[in-house]
Short mmCIF file of C-alpha atoms and ligand atoms in Angstrom, two decimals:
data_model
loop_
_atom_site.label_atom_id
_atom_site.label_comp_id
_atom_site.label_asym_id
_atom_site.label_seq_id
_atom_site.Cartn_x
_atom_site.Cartn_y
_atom_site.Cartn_z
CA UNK A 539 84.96 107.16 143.84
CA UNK A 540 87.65 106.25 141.33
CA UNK A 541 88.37 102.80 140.16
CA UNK A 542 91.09 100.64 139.79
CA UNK A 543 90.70 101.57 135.94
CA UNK A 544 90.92 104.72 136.47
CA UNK A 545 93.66 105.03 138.78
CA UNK A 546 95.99 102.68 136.12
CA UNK A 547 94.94 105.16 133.40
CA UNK A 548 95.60 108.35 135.38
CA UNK A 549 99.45 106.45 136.09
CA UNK A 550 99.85 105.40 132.62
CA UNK A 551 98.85 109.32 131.47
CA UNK A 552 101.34 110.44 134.12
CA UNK A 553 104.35 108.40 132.87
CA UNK A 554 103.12 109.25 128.95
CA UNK A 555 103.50 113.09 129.58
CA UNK A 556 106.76 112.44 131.77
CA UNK A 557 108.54 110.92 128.79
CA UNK A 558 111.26 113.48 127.53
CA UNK A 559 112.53 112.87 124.16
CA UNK A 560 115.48 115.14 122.24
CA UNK A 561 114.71 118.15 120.65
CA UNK A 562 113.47 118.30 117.15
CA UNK A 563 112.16 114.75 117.79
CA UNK A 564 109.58 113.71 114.87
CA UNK A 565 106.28 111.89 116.22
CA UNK A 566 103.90 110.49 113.58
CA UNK A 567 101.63 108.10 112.26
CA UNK A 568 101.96 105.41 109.55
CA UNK A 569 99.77 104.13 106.80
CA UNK A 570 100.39 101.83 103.63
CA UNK A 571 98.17 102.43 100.30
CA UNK A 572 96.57 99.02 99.87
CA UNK A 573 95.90 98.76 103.70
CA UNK A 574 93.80 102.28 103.58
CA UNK A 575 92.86 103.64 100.37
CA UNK A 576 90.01 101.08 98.10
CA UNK A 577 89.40 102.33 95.13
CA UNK A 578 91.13 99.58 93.44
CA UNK A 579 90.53 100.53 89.77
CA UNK A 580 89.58 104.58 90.03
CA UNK A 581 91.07 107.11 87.66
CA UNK A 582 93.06 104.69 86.04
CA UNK A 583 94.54 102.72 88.47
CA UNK A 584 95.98 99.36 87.42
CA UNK A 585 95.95 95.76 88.98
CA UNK A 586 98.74 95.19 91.50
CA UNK A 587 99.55 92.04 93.16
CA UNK A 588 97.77 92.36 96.41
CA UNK A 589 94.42 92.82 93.92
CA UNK A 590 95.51 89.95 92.39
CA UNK A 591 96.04 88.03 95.69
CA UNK A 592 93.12 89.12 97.57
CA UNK A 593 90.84 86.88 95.27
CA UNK A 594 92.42 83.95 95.91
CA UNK A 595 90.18 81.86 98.44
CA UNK A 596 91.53 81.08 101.64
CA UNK A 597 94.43 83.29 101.96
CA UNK A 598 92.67 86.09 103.58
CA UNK A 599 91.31 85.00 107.10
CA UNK A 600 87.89 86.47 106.87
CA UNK A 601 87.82 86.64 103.09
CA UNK A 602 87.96 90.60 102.82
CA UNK A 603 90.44 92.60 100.77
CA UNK A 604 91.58 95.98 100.37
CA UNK A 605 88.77 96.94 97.86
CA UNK A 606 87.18 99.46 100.20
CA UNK A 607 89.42 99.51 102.86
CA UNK A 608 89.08 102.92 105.16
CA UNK A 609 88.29 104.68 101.31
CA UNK A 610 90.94 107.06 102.47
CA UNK A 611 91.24 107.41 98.42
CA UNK A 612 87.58 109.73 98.95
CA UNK A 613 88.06 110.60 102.45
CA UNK A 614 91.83 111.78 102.55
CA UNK A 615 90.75 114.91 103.97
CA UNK A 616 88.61 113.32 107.17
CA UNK A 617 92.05 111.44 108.24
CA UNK A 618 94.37 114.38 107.83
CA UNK A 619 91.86 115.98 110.37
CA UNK A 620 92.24 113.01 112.26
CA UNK A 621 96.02 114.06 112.52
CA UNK A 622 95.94 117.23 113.13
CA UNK A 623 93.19 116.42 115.93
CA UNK A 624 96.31 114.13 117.40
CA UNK A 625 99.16 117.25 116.81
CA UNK A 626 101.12 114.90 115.13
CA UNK A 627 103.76 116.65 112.97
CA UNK A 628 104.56 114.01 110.10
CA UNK A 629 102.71 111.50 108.27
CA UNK A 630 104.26 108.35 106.80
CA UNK A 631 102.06 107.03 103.46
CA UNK A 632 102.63 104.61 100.73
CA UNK A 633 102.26 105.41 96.73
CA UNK A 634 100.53 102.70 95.02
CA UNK A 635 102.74 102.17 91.94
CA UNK A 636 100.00 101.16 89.89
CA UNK A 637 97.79 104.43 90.39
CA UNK A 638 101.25 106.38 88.92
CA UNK A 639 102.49 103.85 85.96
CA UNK A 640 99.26 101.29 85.86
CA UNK A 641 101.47 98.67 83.96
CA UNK A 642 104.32 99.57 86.12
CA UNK A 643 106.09 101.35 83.19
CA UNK A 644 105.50 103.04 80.13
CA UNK A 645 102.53 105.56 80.61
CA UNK A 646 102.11 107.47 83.30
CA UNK A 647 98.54 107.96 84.78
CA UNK A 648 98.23 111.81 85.38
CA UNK A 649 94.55 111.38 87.54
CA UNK A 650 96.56 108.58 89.59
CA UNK A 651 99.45 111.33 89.90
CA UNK A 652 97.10 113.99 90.64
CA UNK A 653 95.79 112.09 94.06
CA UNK A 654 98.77 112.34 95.57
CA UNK A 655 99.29 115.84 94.32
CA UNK A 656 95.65 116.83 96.34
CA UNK A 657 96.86 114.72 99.47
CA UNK A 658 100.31 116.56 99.72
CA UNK A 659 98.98 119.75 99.38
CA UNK A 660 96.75 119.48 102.07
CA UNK A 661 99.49 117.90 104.69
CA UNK A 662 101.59 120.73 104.28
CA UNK A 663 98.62 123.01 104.44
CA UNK A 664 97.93 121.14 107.75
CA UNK A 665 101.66 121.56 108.97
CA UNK A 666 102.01 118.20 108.09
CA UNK A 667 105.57 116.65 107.38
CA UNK A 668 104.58 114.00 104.08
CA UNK A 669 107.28 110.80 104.65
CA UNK A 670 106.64 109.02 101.11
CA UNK A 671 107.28 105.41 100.90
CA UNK A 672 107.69 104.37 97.47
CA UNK A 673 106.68 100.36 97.92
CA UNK A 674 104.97 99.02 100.77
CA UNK A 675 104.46 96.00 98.73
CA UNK A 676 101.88 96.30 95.93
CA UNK A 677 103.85 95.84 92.57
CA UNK A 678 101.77 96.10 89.67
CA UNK A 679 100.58 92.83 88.46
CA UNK A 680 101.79 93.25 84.89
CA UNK A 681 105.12 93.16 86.42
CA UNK A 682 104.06 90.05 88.16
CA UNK A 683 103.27 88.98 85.02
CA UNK A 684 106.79 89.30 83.59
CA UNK A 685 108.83 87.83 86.74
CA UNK A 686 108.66 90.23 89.68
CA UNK A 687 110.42 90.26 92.28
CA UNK A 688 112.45 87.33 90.37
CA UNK A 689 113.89 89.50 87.41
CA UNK A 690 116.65 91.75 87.44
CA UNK A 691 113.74 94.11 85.08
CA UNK A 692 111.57 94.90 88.04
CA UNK A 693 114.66 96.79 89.93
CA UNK A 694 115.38 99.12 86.57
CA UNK A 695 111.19 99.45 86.53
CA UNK A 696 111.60 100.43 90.22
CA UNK A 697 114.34 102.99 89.92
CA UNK A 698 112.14 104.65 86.84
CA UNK A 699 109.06 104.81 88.38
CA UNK A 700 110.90 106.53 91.53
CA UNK A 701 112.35 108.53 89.39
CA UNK A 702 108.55 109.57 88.20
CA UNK A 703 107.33 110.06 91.67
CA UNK A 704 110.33 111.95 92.79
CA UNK A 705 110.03 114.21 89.93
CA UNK A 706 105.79 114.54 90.57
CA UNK A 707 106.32 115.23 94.57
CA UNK A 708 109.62 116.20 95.19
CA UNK A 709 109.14 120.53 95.06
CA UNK A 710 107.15 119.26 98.30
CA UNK A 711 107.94 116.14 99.93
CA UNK A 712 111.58 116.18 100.63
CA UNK A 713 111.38 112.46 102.90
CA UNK A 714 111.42 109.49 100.73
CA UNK A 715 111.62 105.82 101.80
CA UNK A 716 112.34 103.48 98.95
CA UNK A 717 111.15 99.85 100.20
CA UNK A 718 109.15 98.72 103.30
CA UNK A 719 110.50 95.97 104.87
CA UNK A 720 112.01 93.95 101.89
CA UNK A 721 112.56 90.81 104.53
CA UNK A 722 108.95 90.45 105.15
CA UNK A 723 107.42 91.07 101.56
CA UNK A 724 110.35 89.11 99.78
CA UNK A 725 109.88 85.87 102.43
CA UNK A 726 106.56 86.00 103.05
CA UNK A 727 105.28 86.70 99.78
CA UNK A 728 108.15 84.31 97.71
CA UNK A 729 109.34 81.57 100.49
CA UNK A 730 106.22 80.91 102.88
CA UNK A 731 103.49 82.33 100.48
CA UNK A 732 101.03 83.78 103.08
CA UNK A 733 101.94 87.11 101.51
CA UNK A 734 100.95 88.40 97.71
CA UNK A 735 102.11 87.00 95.24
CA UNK A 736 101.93 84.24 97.48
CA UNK A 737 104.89 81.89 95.74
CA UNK A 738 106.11 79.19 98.21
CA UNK A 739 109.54 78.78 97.05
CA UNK A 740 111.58 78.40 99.96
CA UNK A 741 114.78 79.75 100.72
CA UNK A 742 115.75 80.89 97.12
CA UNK A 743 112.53 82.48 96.39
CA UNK A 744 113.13 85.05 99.49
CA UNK A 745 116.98 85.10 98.77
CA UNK A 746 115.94 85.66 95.08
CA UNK A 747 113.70 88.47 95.32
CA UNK A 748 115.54 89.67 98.37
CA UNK A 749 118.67 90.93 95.69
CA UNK A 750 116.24 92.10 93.51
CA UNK A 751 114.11 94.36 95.78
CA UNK A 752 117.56 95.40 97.14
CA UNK A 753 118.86 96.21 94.04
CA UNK A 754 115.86 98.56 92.64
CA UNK A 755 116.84 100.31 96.40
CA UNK A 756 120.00 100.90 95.07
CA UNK A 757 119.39 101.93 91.97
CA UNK A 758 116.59 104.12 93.40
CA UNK A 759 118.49 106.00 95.63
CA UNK A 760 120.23 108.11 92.98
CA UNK A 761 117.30 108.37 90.81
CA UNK A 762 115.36 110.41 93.64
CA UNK A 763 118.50 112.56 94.29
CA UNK A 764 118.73 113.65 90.67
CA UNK A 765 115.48 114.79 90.68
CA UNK A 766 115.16 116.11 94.50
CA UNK A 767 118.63 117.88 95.37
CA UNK A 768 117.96 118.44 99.21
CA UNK A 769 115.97 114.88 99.48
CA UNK A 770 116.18 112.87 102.54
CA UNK A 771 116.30 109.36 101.38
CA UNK A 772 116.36 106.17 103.08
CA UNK A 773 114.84 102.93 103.46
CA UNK A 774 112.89 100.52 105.79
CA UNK A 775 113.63 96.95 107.44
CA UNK A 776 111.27 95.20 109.89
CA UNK A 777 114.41 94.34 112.57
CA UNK A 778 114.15 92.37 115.76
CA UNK A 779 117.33 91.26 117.93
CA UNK A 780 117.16 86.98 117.38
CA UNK A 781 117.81 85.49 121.09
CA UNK A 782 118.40 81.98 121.28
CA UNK A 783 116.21 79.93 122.90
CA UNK A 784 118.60 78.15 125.08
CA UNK A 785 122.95 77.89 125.55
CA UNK A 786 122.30 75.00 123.42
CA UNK A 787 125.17 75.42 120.62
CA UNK A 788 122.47 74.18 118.15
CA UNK A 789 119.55 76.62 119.18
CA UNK A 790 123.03 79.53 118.94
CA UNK A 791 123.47 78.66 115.42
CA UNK A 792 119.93 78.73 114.47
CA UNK A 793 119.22 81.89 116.21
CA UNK A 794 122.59 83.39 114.33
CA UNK A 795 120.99 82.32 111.30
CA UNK A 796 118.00 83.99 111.65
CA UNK A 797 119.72 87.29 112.46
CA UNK A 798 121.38 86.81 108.87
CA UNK A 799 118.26 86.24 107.52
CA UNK A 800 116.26 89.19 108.78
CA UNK A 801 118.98 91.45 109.67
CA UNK A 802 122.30 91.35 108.72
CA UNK A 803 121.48 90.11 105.20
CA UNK A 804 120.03 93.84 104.50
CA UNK A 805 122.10 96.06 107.06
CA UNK A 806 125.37 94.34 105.34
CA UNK A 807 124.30 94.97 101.73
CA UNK A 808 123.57 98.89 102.91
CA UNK A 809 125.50 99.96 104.73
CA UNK A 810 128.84 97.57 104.75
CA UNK A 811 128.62 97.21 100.62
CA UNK A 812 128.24 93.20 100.70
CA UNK A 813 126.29 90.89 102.00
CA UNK A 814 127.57 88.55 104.83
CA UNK A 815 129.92 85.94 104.43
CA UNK A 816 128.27 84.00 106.17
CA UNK A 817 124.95 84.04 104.96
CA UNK A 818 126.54 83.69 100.89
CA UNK A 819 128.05 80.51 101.98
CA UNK A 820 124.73 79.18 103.56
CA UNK A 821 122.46 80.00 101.16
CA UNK A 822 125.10 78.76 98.44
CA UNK A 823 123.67 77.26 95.14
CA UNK A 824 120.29 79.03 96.59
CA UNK A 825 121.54 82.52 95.68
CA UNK A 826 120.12 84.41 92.35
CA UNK A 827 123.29 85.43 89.76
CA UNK A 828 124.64 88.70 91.35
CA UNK A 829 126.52 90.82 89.28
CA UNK A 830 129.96 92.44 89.61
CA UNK A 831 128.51 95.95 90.17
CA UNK A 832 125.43 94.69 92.50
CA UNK A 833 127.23 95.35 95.79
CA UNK A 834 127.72 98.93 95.24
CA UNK A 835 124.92 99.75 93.34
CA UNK A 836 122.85 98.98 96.99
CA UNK A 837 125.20 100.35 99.48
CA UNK A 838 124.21 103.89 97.51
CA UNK A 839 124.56 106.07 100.70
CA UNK A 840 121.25 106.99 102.74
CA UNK A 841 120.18 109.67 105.12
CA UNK A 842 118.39 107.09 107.37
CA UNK A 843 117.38 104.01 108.39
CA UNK A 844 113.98 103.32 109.06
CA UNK A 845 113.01 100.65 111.44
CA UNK A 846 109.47 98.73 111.79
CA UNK A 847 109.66 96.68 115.51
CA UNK A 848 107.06 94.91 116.65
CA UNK A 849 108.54 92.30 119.25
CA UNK A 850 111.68 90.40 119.79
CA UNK A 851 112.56 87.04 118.08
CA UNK A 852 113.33 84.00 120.46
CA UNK A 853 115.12 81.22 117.86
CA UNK A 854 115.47 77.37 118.37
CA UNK A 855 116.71 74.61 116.10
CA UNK A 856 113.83 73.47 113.59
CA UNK A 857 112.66 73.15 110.41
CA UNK A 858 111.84 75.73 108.66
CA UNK A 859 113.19 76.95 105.87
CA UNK A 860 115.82 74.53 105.69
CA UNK A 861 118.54 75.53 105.35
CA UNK A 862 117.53 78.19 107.96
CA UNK A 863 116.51 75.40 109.70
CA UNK A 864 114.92 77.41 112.58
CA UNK A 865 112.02 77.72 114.90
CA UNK A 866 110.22 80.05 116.29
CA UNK A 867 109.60 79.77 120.66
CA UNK A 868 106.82 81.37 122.20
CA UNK A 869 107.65 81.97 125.45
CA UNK A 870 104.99 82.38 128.20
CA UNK A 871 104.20 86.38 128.41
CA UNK A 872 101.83 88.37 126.66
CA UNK A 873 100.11 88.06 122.97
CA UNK A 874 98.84 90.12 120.52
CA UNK A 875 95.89 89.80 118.18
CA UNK A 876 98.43 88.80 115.75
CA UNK A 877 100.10 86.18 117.99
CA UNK A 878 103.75 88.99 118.60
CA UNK A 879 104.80 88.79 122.46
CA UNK A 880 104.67 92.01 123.83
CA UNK A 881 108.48 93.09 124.68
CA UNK A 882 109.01 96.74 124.86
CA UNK A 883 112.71 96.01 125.48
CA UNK A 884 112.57 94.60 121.74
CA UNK A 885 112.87 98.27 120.77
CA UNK A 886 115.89 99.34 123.06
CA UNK A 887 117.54 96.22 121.88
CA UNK A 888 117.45 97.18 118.01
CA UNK A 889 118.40 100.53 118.36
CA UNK A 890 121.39 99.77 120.34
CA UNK A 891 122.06 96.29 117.66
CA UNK A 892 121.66 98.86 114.70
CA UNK A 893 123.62 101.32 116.07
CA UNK A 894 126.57 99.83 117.44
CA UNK A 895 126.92 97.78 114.22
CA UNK A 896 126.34 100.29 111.31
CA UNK A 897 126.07 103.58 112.97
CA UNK A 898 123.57 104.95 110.22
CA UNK A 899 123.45 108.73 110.20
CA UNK A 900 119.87 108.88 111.39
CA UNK A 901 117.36 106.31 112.85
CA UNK A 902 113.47 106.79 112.72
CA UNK A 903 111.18 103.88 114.00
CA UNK A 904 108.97 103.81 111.21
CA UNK A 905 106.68 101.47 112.42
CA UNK A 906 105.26 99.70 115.93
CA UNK A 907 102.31 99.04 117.49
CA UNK A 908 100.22 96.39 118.53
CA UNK A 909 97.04 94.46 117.18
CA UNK A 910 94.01 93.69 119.34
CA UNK A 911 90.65 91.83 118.82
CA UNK A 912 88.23 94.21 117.16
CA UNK A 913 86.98 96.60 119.34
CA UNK A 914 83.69 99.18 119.37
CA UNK A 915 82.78 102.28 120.13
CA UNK A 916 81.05 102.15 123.55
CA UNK A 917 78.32 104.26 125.35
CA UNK A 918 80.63 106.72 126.52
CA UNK A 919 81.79 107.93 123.21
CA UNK A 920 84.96 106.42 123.91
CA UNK A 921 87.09 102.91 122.36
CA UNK A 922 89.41 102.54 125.77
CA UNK A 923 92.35 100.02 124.09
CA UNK A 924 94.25 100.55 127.33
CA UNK A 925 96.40 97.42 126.37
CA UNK A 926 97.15 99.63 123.20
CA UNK A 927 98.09 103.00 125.07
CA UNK A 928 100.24 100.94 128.10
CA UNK A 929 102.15 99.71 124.36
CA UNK A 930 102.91 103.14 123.56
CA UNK A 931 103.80 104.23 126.55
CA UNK A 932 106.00 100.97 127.10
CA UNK A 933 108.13 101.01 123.83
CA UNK A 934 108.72 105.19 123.69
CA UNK A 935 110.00 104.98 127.19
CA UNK A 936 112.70 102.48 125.38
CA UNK A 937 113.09 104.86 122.61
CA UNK A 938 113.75 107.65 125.27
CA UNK A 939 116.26 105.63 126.84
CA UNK A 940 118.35 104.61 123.83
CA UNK A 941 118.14 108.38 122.56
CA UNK A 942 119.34 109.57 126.07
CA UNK A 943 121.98 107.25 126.12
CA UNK A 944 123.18 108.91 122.23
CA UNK A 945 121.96 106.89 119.45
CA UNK A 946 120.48 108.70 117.20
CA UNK A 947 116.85 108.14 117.03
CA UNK A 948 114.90 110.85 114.82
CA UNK A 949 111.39 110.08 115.03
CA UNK A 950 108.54 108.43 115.73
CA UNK A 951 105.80 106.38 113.69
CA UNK A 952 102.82 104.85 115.37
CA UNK A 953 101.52 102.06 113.39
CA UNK A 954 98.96 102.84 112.57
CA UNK A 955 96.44 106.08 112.21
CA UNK A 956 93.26 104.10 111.69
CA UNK A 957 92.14 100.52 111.84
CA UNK A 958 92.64 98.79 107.96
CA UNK A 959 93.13 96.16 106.36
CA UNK A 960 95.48 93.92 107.63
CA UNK A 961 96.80 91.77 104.75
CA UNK A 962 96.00 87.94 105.23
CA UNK A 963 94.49 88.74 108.76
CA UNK A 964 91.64 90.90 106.62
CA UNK A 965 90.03 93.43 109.46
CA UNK A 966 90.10 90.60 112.17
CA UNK A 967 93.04 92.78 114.31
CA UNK A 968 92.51 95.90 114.28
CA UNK A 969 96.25 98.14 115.14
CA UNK A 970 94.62 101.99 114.67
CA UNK A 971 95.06 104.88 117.45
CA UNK A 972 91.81 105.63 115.54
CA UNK A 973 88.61 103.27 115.56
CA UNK A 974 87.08 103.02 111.85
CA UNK A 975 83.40 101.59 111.22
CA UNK A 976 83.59 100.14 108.44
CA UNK A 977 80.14 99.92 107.94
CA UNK A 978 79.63 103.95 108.14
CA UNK A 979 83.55 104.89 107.38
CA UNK A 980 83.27 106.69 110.73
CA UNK A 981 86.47 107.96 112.61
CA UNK A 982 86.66 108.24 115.94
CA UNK A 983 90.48 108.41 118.04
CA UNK A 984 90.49 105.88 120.83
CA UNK A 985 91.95 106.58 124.41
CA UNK A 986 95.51 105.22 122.48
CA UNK A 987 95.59 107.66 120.19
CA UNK A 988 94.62 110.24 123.28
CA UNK A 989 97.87 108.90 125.23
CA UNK A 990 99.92 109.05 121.99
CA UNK A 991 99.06 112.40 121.49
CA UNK A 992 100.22 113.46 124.97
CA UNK A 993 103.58 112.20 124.35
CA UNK A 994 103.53 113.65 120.95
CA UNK A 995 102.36 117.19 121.94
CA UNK A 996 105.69 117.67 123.94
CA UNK A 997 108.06 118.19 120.24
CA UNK A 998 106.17 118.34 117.81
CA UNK A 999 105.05 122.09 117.97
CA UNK A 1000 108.72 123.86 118.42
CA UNK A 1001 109.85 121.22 115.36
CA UNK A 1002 106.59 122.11 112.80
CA UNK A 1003 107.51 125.69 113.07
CA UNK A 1004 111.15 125.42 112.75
CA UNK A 1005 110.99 122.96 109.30
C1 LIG B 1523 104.28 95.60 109.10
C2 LIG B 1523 103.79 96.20 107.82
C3 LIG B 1523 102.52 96.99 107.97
C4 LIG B 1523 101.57 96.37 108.95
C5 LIG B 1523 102.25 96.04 110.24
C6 LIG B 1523 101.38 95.46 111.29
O1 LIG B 1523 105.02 94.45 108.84
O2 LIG B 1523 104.77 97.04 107.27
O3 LIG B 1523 101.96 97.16 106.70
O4 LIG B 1523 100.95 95.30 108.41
O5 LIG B 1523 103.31 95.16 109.99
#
């Protein structure tokens, strides 16, 4: 006799391998160096930020860090089996900055190089697309130590040191994404402070290191070209439509505001050459100096957008952040681990907001997923996160829709391939397609990662042997 289980997980499975996407569609996984790799100070690697922070009591919910992480920097190998096991053609990973130049400039560290050299190799041996990400938010502390994100310096260190990697990788990895999510690491790390370096400066720390981050994007860009001539280069913003709470005129302007904030702030410097009017005159006195040149240095053409979704913002009048001046509404619905509503419409909605406003030449949804209480590995052999595989199946049936309808979505990235550490929330939500004991380092793909596969299976083969 089957079960009511059952039956919902045969249904989901049916719906997962009905989804069509276009041809040449990318599906992959996603991964960021601190969150996977330990081996903090091995082969020369130097302090960064996220070191720093991690020892700082309090700001890490279960007092953990990134020390040991999955040790992906010994068992590389184990989770490139783990995606080939899923059939997934591309991989998205993070360089740690301070395993290449441990100061962040100056001297490069050839056995920090060399790591990445071994785990390239052995993607494309695997048929594995690498998709490099250049910062996913661990600047070298010794930068730290000389302004950071606040000094015009750590944009010029950022363009040289991508200049480095692009001239280390680039005969092999051809995908490069400059920043991850500059909103989130520039705010939450330099306005709130639940983020390294974990500055609460308000509004002109995020606006500050905002221009900055941008800014070593821009200069970036060409840097990687010169060294990589066919080079695919883009960059990464965590994006959600902002809907006003309610018709009250108040709760529209906040909810406008917010959109500057977290989206048009960044899709305006890239890819309209300035940022928006609106948003200058806000922010006012607030704003770092910005230079004649600035504007153009970031709208350096890309070859993509990436975008990291994860739900839907619903904006009120408040007080945050003044003068944001906004609040966050929960409305009733569904919850993550990590407190995001569950939308799946979130993602149609940004793909159609991106598109119809800057029409970049390529989208990819670099990250999504969804984080759950931890979970174990039960009797059966098996970790069932069906709340985890219905959010696959939910948000790529939005992604098929948008690319059906013609905007022009590339690829794929589940966040994430295994369970890790996730920054202040330590290993408290887990958000792998693959279960990770950290006590033994064991792997083991849950029923997710079984649906994702399904749905990945469909493009991935014709696309591997046609790149
Ligand atoms: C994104 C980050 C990623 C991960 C997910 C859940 O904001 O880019 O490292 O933490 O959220």
């Amino acid at each position: 006799m089957t079960s009511s289980i059952d039956n919902a997980r045969r249904t989901l499975e049916a719906r997962a391998s009905g989804l069509v996407f276009p041809h040449g569609f990318v599906f992959g996984a996603a991964t960021a160096a601190y969150q996977i790799e330990g081996a903090p100070d091995a082969d020369g690697k130097g302090e960064s930020i996220w070191d720093r922070f991690c020892r700082v009591p309090g700001v890490i919910v279960d007092g953990s860090s990134g020390d040991v992480a999955c040790d992906h920097y010994h068992r590389w190998k184990e989770d490139i089996a783990v995606l080939k096991a899923l059939g997934l053609g591309a991989y998205r990973f993070s360089l740690a900055w301070t395993r290449l130049l441990p100061e962040g400039r100056g001297q490069a560290n050839a056995r920090g190089i060399a790591f990445y050299d071994r785990l390239i190799d052995d993607l494309l041996e695997a048929g594995i697309e690498p998709y490099a990400t250049l910062y996913h938010w661990d600047l070298p502390q010794a930068l730290q130590d000389r302004g950071g994100w606040y000094s015009r310096e750590t944009a010029i260190a950022f363009a040289d040191y991508a200049r480095l990697a692009a001239r280390s990788y680039g005969d092999r990895v051809k995908r490069w994404t400059t920043l991850n999510e500059p909103w989130t690491f520039c705010w939450s790390g330099h306005a709130t402070g639940e983020d390294a370096p974990g500055l609460r400066d308000g509004v002109k720390g995020g606006v500050t290191a905002s221009h900055h981050a941008l800014l070593g994007h821009g200069l970036a860009v060409p840097a990687i070209r010169a060294e990589v001539a066919d080079a695919c280069v883009g960059i990464v913003f965590d994006l959600n439509v902002s809907e006003a709470a309610t018709d009250d005129p108040r709760d529209v302007a906040a909810a406008r505001r917010f959109d500057g904030a977290q989206n048009r702030w960044f899709l305006d410097a890239v890819f309209k050459g300035a940022y928006p009017q609106d948003m200058l005159a806000l922010y006012g006195d607030l704003l770092p100096p910005i230079q004649a040149q600035d504007n153009e240095i970031i709208a350096a053409p890309v070859d993509y957008l990436g975008i990291n979704i994860y739900r839907r913002s619903v904006i009120a009048a408040g007080d945050e952040l003044a003068p944001l001046s906004y609040r966050r509404v929960q409305p009733e619905g569904i919850y993550s681990a990590v407190d995001y509503e569950i939308w799946p419409r979130c993602m149609y909605d940004i793909l159609h907001y991106v598109n119809d406003r800057y029409s970049p030449p390529a989208i990819y949804i670099s990250e999504n997923g969804v984080a759950t209480m931890p979970e174990t590995v039960g009797e059966d052999g098996c970790v069932w996160d069906d709340l985890r595989a219905a959010y696959y199946v939910d948000h790529l049936e939005q992604v098929a829709k948008a690319a059906a309808e013609g905007v022009p979505v590339r690829g794929y990235f589940a966040w994430t391939l295994t369970d890790n550490f996730e920054w202040a929330y330590g290993y408290t939500t887990p958000f792998g397609i693959t279960h990770v004991d950290f006590a033994t380092q064991q792997r083991h793909i849950k029923y997710s990662g079984g649906v994702y596969a399904m749905i990945a299976r469909q493009e991935t083969a014709p696309v591997a042997k046609s790149a």
